[in-house]
mmCIF file of N, CA and C in Angstrom:
data_model
loop_
_atom_site.group_PDB
_atom_site.id
_atom_site.type_symbol
_atom_site.label_atom_id
_atom_site.label_comp_id
_atom_site.label_asym_id
_atom_site.label_seq_id
_atom_site.Cartn_x
_atom_site.Cartn_y
_atom_site.Cartn_z
ATOM 1 N N UNK A 1 144.537 109.747 141.150
ATOM 2 C CA UNK A 1 143.676 108.601 140.922
ATOM 3 C C UNK A 1 142.695 108.470 142.079
ATOM 4 N N UNK A 2 141.450 108.147 141.790
ATOM 5 C CA UNK A 2 140.451 108.003 142.857
ATOM 6 C C UNK A 2 140.542 106.645 143.552
ATOM 7 N N UNK A 3 139.978 106.597 144.735
ATOM 8 C CA UNK A 3 139.902 105.366 145.514
ATOM 9 C C UNK A 3 138.504 104.779 145.308
ATOM 10 N N UNK A 4 138.434 103.504 144.931
ATOM 11 C CA UNK A 4 137.164 102.821 144.708
ATOM 12 C C UNK A 4 136.987 101.710 145.735
ATOM 13 N N UNK A 5 135.743 101.386 146.035
ATOM 14 C CA UNK A 5 135.423 100.338 146.999
ATOM 15 C C UNK A 5 134.965 99.084 146.262
ATOM 16 N N UNK A 6 135.389 97.956 146.770
ATOM 17 C CA UNK A 6 135.034 96.654 146.192
ATOM 18 C C UNK A 6 134.551 95.744 147.317
ATOM 19 N N UNK A 7 133.724 94.751 146.978
ATOM 20 C CA UNK A 7 133.175 93.847 147.978
ATOM 21 C C UNK A 7 133.451 92.403 147.578
ATOM 22 N N UNK A 8 134.280 91.748 148.369
ATOM 23 C CA UNK A 8 134.598 90.338 148.157
ATOM 24 C C UNK A 8 133.562 89.505 148.905
ATOM 25 N N UNK A 9 133.041 88.459 148.269
ATOM 26 C CA UNK A 9 132.044 87.598 148.905
ATOM 27 C C UNK A 9 132.615 86.877 150.123
ATOM 28 N N UNK A 10 133.889 86.565 150.097
ATOM 29 C CA UNK A 10 134.512 85.794 151.180
ATOM 30 C C UNK A 10 135.094 86.684 152.288
ATOM 31 N N UNK A 11 135.777 87.749 151.882
ATOM 32 C CA UNK A 11 136.551 88.548 152.853
ATOM 33 C C UNK A 11 135.893 89.861 153.275
ATOM 34 N N UNK A 12 134.943 90.363 152.516
ATOM 35 C CA UNK A 12 134.306 91.643 152.844
ATOM 36 C C UNK A 12 134.791 92.761 151.935
ATOM 37 N N UNK A 13 134.582 93.984 152.407
ATOM 38 C CA UNK A 13 134.901 95.135 151.546
ATOM 39 C C UNK A 13 136.360 95.556 151.677
ATOM 40 N N UNK A 14 136.870 96.178 150.613
ATOM 41 C CA UNK A 14 138.219 96.739 150.597
ATOM 42 C C UNK A 14 138.249 97.892 149.612
ATOM 43 N N UNK A 15 139.258 98.740 149.719
ATOM 44 C CA UNK A 15 139.413 99.892 148.817
ATOM 45 C C UNK A 15 140.704 99.741 148.036
ATOM 46 N N UNK A 16 140.676 100.290 146.817
ATOM 47 C CA UNK A 16 141.846 100.237 145.947
ATOM 48 C C UNK A 16 141.959 101.533 145.163
ATOM 49 N N UNK A 17 143.160 102.004 145.008
ATOM 50 C CA UNK A 17 143.434 103.182 144.199
ATOM 51 C C UNK A 17 143.560 102.725 142.745
ATOM 52 N N UNK A 18 142.639 103.180 141.877
ATOM 53 C CA UNK A 18 142.592 102.729 140.483
ATOM 54 C C UNK A 18 142.432 103.919 139.550
ATOM 55 N N UNK A 19 142.880 103.813 138.293
ATOM 56 C CA UNK A 19 142.628 104.874 137.305
ATOM 57 C C UNK A 19 141.127 104.964 137.000
ATOM 58 N N UNK A 20 140.684 106.126 136.626
ATOM 59 C CA UNK A 20 139.263 106.333 136.331
ATOM 60 C C UNK A 20 138.800 105.479 135.153
ATOM 61 N N UNK A 21 139.678 105.155 134.252
ATOM 62 C CA UNK A 21 139.294 104.349 133.097
ATOM 63 C C UNK A 21 138.940 102.916 133.497
ATOM 64 N N UNK A 22 139.356 102.478 134.691
ATOM 65 C CA UNK A 22 139.091 101.123 135.157
ATOM 66 C C UNK A 22 138.055 101.075 136.285
ATOM 67 N N UNK A 23 137.180 102.085 136.369
ATOM 68 C CA UNK A 23 136.271 102.156 137.508
ATOM 69 C C UNK A 23 135.240 101.033 137.532
ATOM 70 N N UNK A 24 134.873 100.467 136.387
ATOM 71 C CA UNK A 24 133.876 99.403 136.363
ATOM 72 C C UNK A 24 134.488 98.005 136.463
ATOM 73 N N UNK A 25 135.764 97.886 136.239
ATOM 74 C CA UNK A 25 136.405 96.569 136.218
ATOM 75 C C UNK A 25 136.516 95.990 137.625
ATOM 76 N N UNK A 26 136.140 94.711 137.820
ATOM 77 C CA UNK A 26 136.328 94.075 139.118
ATOM 78 C C UNK A 26 137.821 93.956 139.446
ATOM 79 N N UNK A 27 138.137 93.941 140.711
ATOM 80 C CA UNK A 27 139.532 93.881 141.146
ATOM 81 C C UNK A 27 139.745 92.644 142.017
ATOM 82 N N UNK A 28 140.946 92.101 142.004
ATOM 83 C CA UNK A 28 141.213 90.934 142.854
ATOM 84 C C UNK A 28 141.278 91.330 144.328
ATOM 85 N N UNK A 29 140.706 90.502 145.174
ATOM 86 C CA UNK A 29 140.727 90.724 146.619
ATOM 87 C C UNK A 29 142.180 90.609 147.101
ATOM 88 N N UNK A 30 142.643 91.530 147.950
ATOM 89 C CA UNK A 30 144.030 91.460 148.430
ATOM 90 C C UNK A 30 144.282 90.268 149.356
ATOM 91 N N UNK A 31 143.226 89.703 149.941
ATOM 92 C CA UNK A 31 143.412 88.577 150.870
ATOM 93 C C UNK A 31 143.339 87.223 150.161
ATOM 94 N N UNK A 32 142.229 86.976 149.400
ATOM 95 C CA UNK A 32 142.039 85.654 148.804
ATOM 96 C C UNK A 32 142.283 85.624 147.293
ATOM 97 N N UNK A 33 142.335 86.766 146.638
ATOM 98 C CA UNK A 33 142.600 86.820 145.208
ATOM 99 C C UNK A 33 141.372 86.661 144.325
ATOM 100 N N UNK A 34 140.183 86.456 144.902
ATOM 101 C CA UNK A 34 138.956 86.333 144.110
ATOM 102 C C UNK A 34 138.579 87.692 143.527
ATOM 103 N N UNK A 35 137.959 87.675 142.348
ATOM 104 C CA UNK A 35 137.552 88.927 141.705
ATOM 105 C C UNK A 35 136.335 89.504 142.445
ATOM 106 N N UNK A 36 136.426 90.774 142.819
ATOM 107 C CA UNK A 36 135.364 91.441 143.573
ATOM 108 C C UNK A 36 134.808 92.590 142.739
ATOM 109 N N UNK A 37 133.464 92.733 142.689
ATOM 110 C CA UNK A 37 132.861 93.843 141.939
ATOM 111 C C UNK A 37 132.960 95.152 142.725
ATOM 112 N N UNK A 38 132.915 96.233 141.994
ATOM 113 C CA UNK A 38 132.932 97.556 142.617
ATOM 114 C C UNK A 38 131.578 97.813 143.267
ATOM 115 N N UNK A 39 131.578 98.426 144.447
ATOM 116 C CA UNK A 39 130.366 98.794 145.167
ATOM 117 C C UNK A 39 130.523 100.226 145.685
ATOM 118 N N UNK A 40 129.408 100.829 146.070
ATOM 119 C CA UNK A 40 129.435 102.161 146.681
ATOM 120 C C UNK A 40 128.878 102.017 148.090
ATOM 121 N N UNK A 41 129.761 101.935 149.065
ATOM 122 C CA UNK A 41 129.362 101.738 150.456
ATOM 123 C C UNK A 41 129.306 103.036 151.243
ATOM 124 N N UNK A 42 130.130 104.004 150.880
ATOM 125 C CA UNK A 42 130.164 105.282 151.594
ATOM 126 C C UNK A 42 129.902 106.422 150.622
ATOM 127 N N UNK A 43 129.530 107.559 151.188
ATOM 128 C CA UNK A 43 129.279 108.756 150.374
ATOM 129 C C UNK A 43 130.601 109.327 149.879
ATOM 130 N N UNK A 44 130.577 110.058 148.765
ATOM 131 C CA UNK A 44 131.802 110.695 148.267
ATOM 132 C C UNK A 44 132.372 111.679 149.293
ATOM 133 N N UNK A 45 133.671 111.851 149.288
ATOM 134 C CA UNK A 45 134.343 112.754 150.218
ATOM 135 C C UNK A 45 134.408 114.148 149.607
ATOM 136 N N UNK A 46 133.649 115.077 150.180
ATOM 137 C CA UNK A 46 133.630 116.448 149.679
ATOM 138 C C UNK A 46 134.484 117.376 150.539
ATOM 139 N N UNK A 47 135.208 116.847 151.492
ATOM 140 C CA UNK A 47 135.988 117.700 152.389
ATOM 141 C C UNK A 47 137.112 118.425 151.659
ATOM 142 N N UNK A 48 137.600 117.877 150.575
ATOM 143 C CA UNK A 48 138.693 118.521 149.856
ATOM 144 C C UNK A 48 138.197 119.465 148.756
ATOM 145 N N UNK A 49 136.885 119.612 148.621
ATOM 146 C CA UNK A 49 136.310 120.492 147.616
ATOM 147 C C UNK A 49 136.255 121.917 148.168
ATOM 148 N N UNK A 50 136.540 122.898 147.343
ATOM 149 C CA UNK A 50 136.542 124.291 147.797
ATOM 150 C C UNK A 50 135.130 124.752 148.153
ATOM 151 N N UNK A 51 135.045 125.804 148.961
ATOM 152 C CA UNK A 51 133.761 126.360 149.397
ATOM 153 C C UNK A 51 132.953 126.845 148.187
ATOM 154 N N UNK A 52 133.604 127.467 147.224
ATOM 155 C CA UNK A 52 132.915 127.970 146.030
ATOM 156 C C UNK A 52 132.293 126.819 145.242
ATOM 157 N N UNK A 53 132.988 125.691 145.147
ATOM 158 C CA UNK A 53 132.439 124.538 144.430
ATOM 159 C C UNK A 53 131.244 123.948 145.168
ATOM 160 N N UNK A 54 131.309 123.908 146.504
ATOM 161 C CA UNK A 54 130.182 123.395 147.283
ATOM 162 C C UNK A 54 128.944 124.279 147.111
ATOM 163 N N UNK A 55 129.136 125.595 147.111
ATOM 164 C CA UNK A 55 128.015 126.524 146.923
ATOM 165 C C UNK A 55 127.432 126.355 145.520
ATOM 166 N N UNK A 56 128.296 126.224 144.520
ATOM 167 C CA UNK A 56 127.817 126.020 143.147
ATOM 168 C C UNK A 56 127.053 124.706 143.026
ATOM 169 N N UNK A 57 127.532 123.660 143.665
ATOM 170 C CA UNK A 57 126.847 122.367 143.635
ATOM 171 C C UNK A 57 125.472 122.467 144.298
ATOM 172 N N UNK A 58 125.408 123.135 145.441
ATOM 173 C CA UNK A 58 124.125 123.306 146.135
ATOM 174 C C UNK A 58 123.150 124.130 145.299
ATOM 175 N N UNK A 59 123.648 125.162 144.641
ATOM 176 C CA UNK A 59 122.796 125.989 143.783
ATOM 177 C C UNK A 59 122.258 125.183 142.618
ATOM 178 N N UNK A 60 123.104 124.374 142.005
ATOM 179 C CA UNK A 60 122.651 123.544 140.895
ATOM 180 C C UNK A 60 121.613 122.529 141.340
ATOM 181 N N UNK A 61 121.785 121.943 142.507
ATOM 182 C CA UNK A 61 120.817 120.970 143.009
ATOM 183 C C UNK A 61 119.483 121.640 143.289
ATOM 184 N N UNK A 62 119.512 122.841 143.861
ATOM 185 C CA UNK A 62 118.267 123.552 144.138
ATOM 186 C C UNK A 62 117.589 123.959 142.833
ATOM 187 N N UNK A 63 118.362 124.419 141.866
ATOM 188 C CA UNK A 63 117.807 124.889 140.606
ATOM 189 C C UNK A 63 117.130 123.755 139.832
ATOM 190 N N UNK A 64 117.564 122.531 140.059
ATOM 191 C CA UNK A 64 116.971 121.413 139.343
ATOM 192 C C UNK A 64 115.512 121.214 139.770
ATOM 193 N N UNK A 65 115.212 121.457 141.032
ATOM 194 C CA UNK A 65 113.865 121.221 141.545
ATOM 195 C C UNK A 65 113.008 122.482 141.569
ATOM 196 N N UNK A 66 113.604 123.613 141.829
ATOM 197 C CA UNK A 66 112.870 124.871 141.864
ATOM 198 C C UNK A 66 113.750 125.989 141.328
ATOM 199 N N UNK A 67 113.706 126.202 140.026
ATOM 200 C CA UNK A 67 114.556 127.239 139.429
ATOM 201 C C UNK A 67 114.267 128.614 140.024
ATOM 202 N N UNK A 68 115.300 129.414 140.173
ATOM 203 C CA UNK A 68 115.148 130.747 140.727
ATOM 204 C C UNK A 68 114.718 131.707 139.622
ATOM 205 N N UNK A 69 113.727 132.526 139.917
ATOM 206 C CA UNK A 69 113.283 133.525 138.948
ATOM 207 C C UNK A 69 114.260 134.695 138.945
ATOM 208 N N UNK A 70 114.101 135.576 137.982
ATOM 209 C CA UNK A 70 114.963 136.753 137.905
ATOM 210 C C UNK A 70 114.744 137.631 139.135
ATOM 211 N N UNK A 71 113.478 137.794 139.544
ATOM 212 C CA UNK A 71 113.198 138.599 140.734
ATOM 213 C C UNK A 71 113.809 137.969 141.984
ATOM 214 N N UNK A 72 113.742 136.650 142.088
ATOM 215 C CA UNK A 72 114.352 135.957 143.222
ATOM 216 C C UNK A 72 115.848 136.131 143.243
ATOM 217 N N UNK A 73 116.472 136.089 142.066
ATOM 218 C CA UNK A 73 117.923 136.280 141.970
ATOM 219 C C UNK A 73 118.299 137.696 142.391
ATOM 220 N N UNK A 74 117.541 138.696 141.909
ATOM 221 C CA UNK A 74 117.835 140.092 142.264
ATOM 222 C C UNK A 74 117.666 140.304 143.768
ATOM 223 N N UNK A 75 116.612 139.721 144.349
ATOM 224 C CA UNK A 75 116.387 139.856 145.790
ATOM 225 C C UNK A 75 117.528 139.215 146.571
ATOM 226 N N UNK A 76 118.000 138.078 146.114
ATOM 227 C CA UNK A 76 119.109 137.398 146.782
ATOM 228 C C UNK A 76 120.370 138.257 146.715
ATOM 229 N N UNK A 77 120.621 138.890 145.568
ATOM 230 C CA UNK A 77 121.787 139.756 145.433
ATOM 231 C C UNK A 77 121.679 140.971 146.352
ATOM 232 N N UNK A 78 120.478 141.541 146.473
ATOM 233 C CA UNK A 78 120.273 142.694 147.355
ATOM 234 C C UNK A 78 120.509 142.301 148.808
ATOM 235 N N UNK A 79 119.994 141.145 149.219
ATOM 236 C CA UNK A 79 120.199 140.694 150.597
ATOM 237 C C UNK A 79 121.677 140.478 150.875
ATOM 238 N N UNK A 80 122.382 139.947 149.910
ATOM 239 C CA UNK A 80 123.814 139.703 150.088
ATOM 240 C C UNK A 80 124.582 141.021 150.177
ATOM 241 N N UNK A 81 124.128 142.019 149.449
ATOM 242 C CA UNK A 81 124.821 143.298 149.425
ATOM 243 C C UNK A 81 124.555 144.108 150.687
ATOM 244 N N UNK A 82 123.307 144.122 151.169
ATOM 245 C CA UNK A 82 122.936 145.003 152.267
ATOM 246 C C UNK A 82 122.751 144.294 153.605
ATOM 247 N N UNK A 83 122.520 143.026 153.637
ATOM 248 C CA UNK A 83 122.269 142.332 154.891
ATOM 249 C C UNK A 83 120.791 142.212 155.174
ATOM 250 N N UNK A 84 120.444 141.408 156.160
ATOM 251 C CA UNK A 84 119.040 141.100 156.409
ATOM 252 C C UNK A 84 118.286 142.230 157.087
ATOM 253 N N UNK A 85 118.930 143.092 157.857
ATOM 254 C CA UNK A 85 118.226 144.149 158.579
ATOM 255 C C UNK A 85 118.293 145.508 157.915
ATOM 256 N N UNK A 86 118.649 145.559 156.669
ATOM 257 C CA UNK A 86 118.800 146.833 155.972
ATOM 258 C C UNK A 86 117.440 147.475 155.741
ATOM 259 N N UNK A 87 117.301 148.749 156.084
ATOM 260 C CA UNK A 87 116.011 149.416 155.924
ATOM 261 C C UNK A 87 115.767 149.914 154.504
ATOM 262 N N UNK A 88 116.803 149.986 153.688
ATOM 263 C CA UNK A 88 116.595 150.493 152.335
ATOM 264 C C UNK A 88 115.986 149.453 151.401
ATOM 265 N N UNK A 89 116.073 148.152 151.753
ATOM 266 C CA UNK A 89 115.536 147.143 150.845
ATOM 267 C C UNK A 89 114.725 146.074 151.561
ATOM 268 N N UNK A 90 114.382 146.278 152.829
ATOM 269 C CA UNK A 90 113.658 145.252 153.573
ATOM 270 C C UNK A 90 112.163 145.511 153.638
ATOM 271 N N UNK A 91 111.646 146.453 152.870
ATOM 272 C CA UNK A 91 110.218 146.722 152.872
ATOM 273 C C UNK A 91 109.829 147.833 153.822
ATOM 274 N N UNK A 92 110.766 148.406 154.542
ATOM 275 C CA UNK A 92 110.476 149.502 155.468
ATOM 276 C C UNK A 92 110.730 150.822 154.763
ATOM 277 N N UNK A 93 109.980 151.106 153.741
ATOM 278 C CA UNK A 93 110.217 152.301 152.932
ATOM 279 C C UNK A 93 109.178 153.385 153.207
ATOM 280 N N UNK A 94 108.592 153.405 154.400
ATOM 281 C CA UNK A 94 107.533 154.361 154.680
ATOM 282 C C UNK A 94 108.046 155.802 154.665
ATOM 283 N N UNK A 95 109.291 156.030 155.068
ATOM 284 C CA UNK A 95 109.826 157.392 155.080
ATOM 285 C C UNK A 95 110.108 157.922 153.681
ATOM 286 N N UNK A 96 110.459 157.035 152.776
ATOM 287 C CA UNK A 96 110.794 157.489 151.432
ATOM 288 C C UNK A 96 109.590 157.449 150.494
ATOM 289 N N UNK A 97 108.439 157.013 151.008
ATOM 290 C CA UNK A 97 107.245 156.914 150.176
ATOM 291 C C UNK A 97 106.689 158.308 149.877
ATOM 292 N N UNK A 98 106.360 158.541 148.638
ATOM 293 C CA UNK A 98 105.821 159.840 148.237
ATOM 294 C C UNK A 98 104.379 159.971 148.741
ATOM 295 N N UNK A 99 104.047 161.136 149.240
ATOM 296 C CA UNK A 99 102.715 161.377 149.788
ATOM 297 C C UNK A 99 101.680 161.431 148.668
ATOM 298 N N UNK A 100 100.486 160.918 148.966
ATOM 299 C CA UNK A 100 99.398 160.955 147.983
ATOM 300 C C UNK A 100 98.648 162.289 148.031
ATOM 301 N N UNK A 101 99.016 163.157 148.971
ATOM 302 C CA UNK A 101 98.352 164.443 149.105
ATOM 303 C C UNK A 101 99.041 165.483 148.227
ATOM 304 N N UNK A 102 98.264 166.159 147.414
ATOM 305 C CA UNK A 102 98.796 167.258 146.595
ATOM 306 C C UNK A 102 98.347 168.566 147.225
ATOM 307 N N UNK A 103 99.280 169.499 147.358
ATOM 308 C CA UNK A 103 98.950 170.796 147.957
ATOM 309 C C UNK A 103 99.116 171.869 146.895
ATOM 310 N N UNK A 104 98.086 172.688 146.744
ATOM 311 C CA UNK A 104 98.137 173.782 145.764
ATOM 312 C C UNK A 104 98.838 174.985 146.384
ATOM 313 N N UNK A 105 99.206 176.003 145.589
ATOM 314 C CA UNK A 105 99.900 177.183 146.124
ATOM 315 C C UNK A 105 99.104 177.936 147.197
ATOM 316 N N UNK A 106 97.773 177.880 147.161
ATOM 317 C CA UNK A 106 96.986 178.592 148.168
ATOM 318 C C UNK A 106 96.795 177.761 149.446
ATOM 319 N N UNK A 107 97.325 176.544 149.504
ATOM 320 C CA UNK A 107 97.266 175.733 150.713
ATOM 321 C C UNK A 107 96.179 174.673 150.697
ATOM 322 N N UNK A 108 95.327 174.655 149.666
ATOM 323 C CA UNK A 108 94.266 173.649 149.600
ATOM 324 C C UNK A 108 94.877 172.277 149.299
ATOM 325 N N UNK A 109 94.339 171.264 149.967
ATOM 326 C CA UNK A 109 94.851 169.911 149.763
ATOM 327 C C UNK A 109 93.881 169.112 148.908
ATOM 328 N N UNK A 110 94.441 168.234 148.096
ATOM 329 C CA UNK A 110 93.612 167.313 147.318
ATOM 330 C C UNK A 110 94.331 165.962 147.284
ATOM 331 N N UNK A 111 93.558 164.921 146.983
ATOM 332 C CA UNK A 111 94.087 163.569 146.921
ATOM 333 C C UNK A 111 93.835 163.017 145.531
ATOM 334 N N UNK A 112 94.675 163.363 144.552
ATOM 335 C CA UNK A 112 94.399 163.014 143.169
ATOM 336 C C UNK A 112 94.455 161.511 142.877
ATOM 337 N N UNK A 113 95.196 160.740 143.638
ATOM 338 C CA UNK A 113 95.307 159.321 143.332
ATOM 339 C C UNK A 113 94.405 158.457 144.202
ATOM 340 N N UNK A 114 93.850 158.988 145.255
ATOM 341 C CA UNK A 114 93.069 158.176 146.181
ATOM 342 C C UNK A 114 91.676 157.883 145.626
ATOM 343 N N UNK A 115 90.743 158.820 145.781
ATOM 344 C CA UNK A 115 89.374 158.640 145.295
ATOM 345 C C UNK A 115 88.897 159.967 144.709
ATOM 346 N N UNK A 116 89.071 160.154 143.412
ATOM 347 C CA UNK A 116 88.766 161.463 142.829
ATOM 348 C C UNK A 116 87.303 161.839 142.899
ATOM 349 N N UNK A 117 86.393 160.906 143.085
ATOM 350 C CA UNK A 117 84.969 161.228 143.132
ATOM 351 C C UNK A 117 84.539 161.729 144.510
ATOM 352 N N UNK A 118 85.417 161.572 145.532
ATOM 353 C CA UNK A 118 85.056 162.019 146.874
ATOM 354 C C UNK A 118 85.514 163.452 147.090
ATOM 355 N N UNK A 119 84.741 164.186 147.807
ATOM 356 C CA UNK A 119 85.103 165.563 148.144
ATOM 357 C C UNK A 119 85.624 165.560 149.579
ATOM 358 N N UNK A 120 86.824 166.087 149.774
ATOM 359 C CA UNK A 120 87.376 166.093 151.130
ATOM 360 C C UNK A 120 86.830 167.283 151.907
ATOM 361 N N UNK A 121 86.861 167.228 153.227
ATOM 362 C CA UNK A 121 86.362 168.326 154.030
ATOM 363 C C UNK A 121 87.493 169.017 154.737
#
């Protein structure tokens, strides 16, 4: 059963353990017996929630304001898999980049993708 907070006009605030079905019902003050309405004075306690639930809650809150695209999701998965300094997926692909220079069997070079109208020297 959850703990709810109530505010008595005469005595101040108090907490009571109540069934969820009675969350809106006013409760009698333990000191003076007057009926006190339910109030929310403190934030919910998330300390007993698992780490996975907290991450899911944060993801849902972010998605409500700025949904993640498929590319953003894939990039996030890659970062999680390889880490932030990984050279295979961090944009440092200069070594694996295919050269734009084509070499014929006789050794002549050409640049078929660069500027075909230019003649190289």
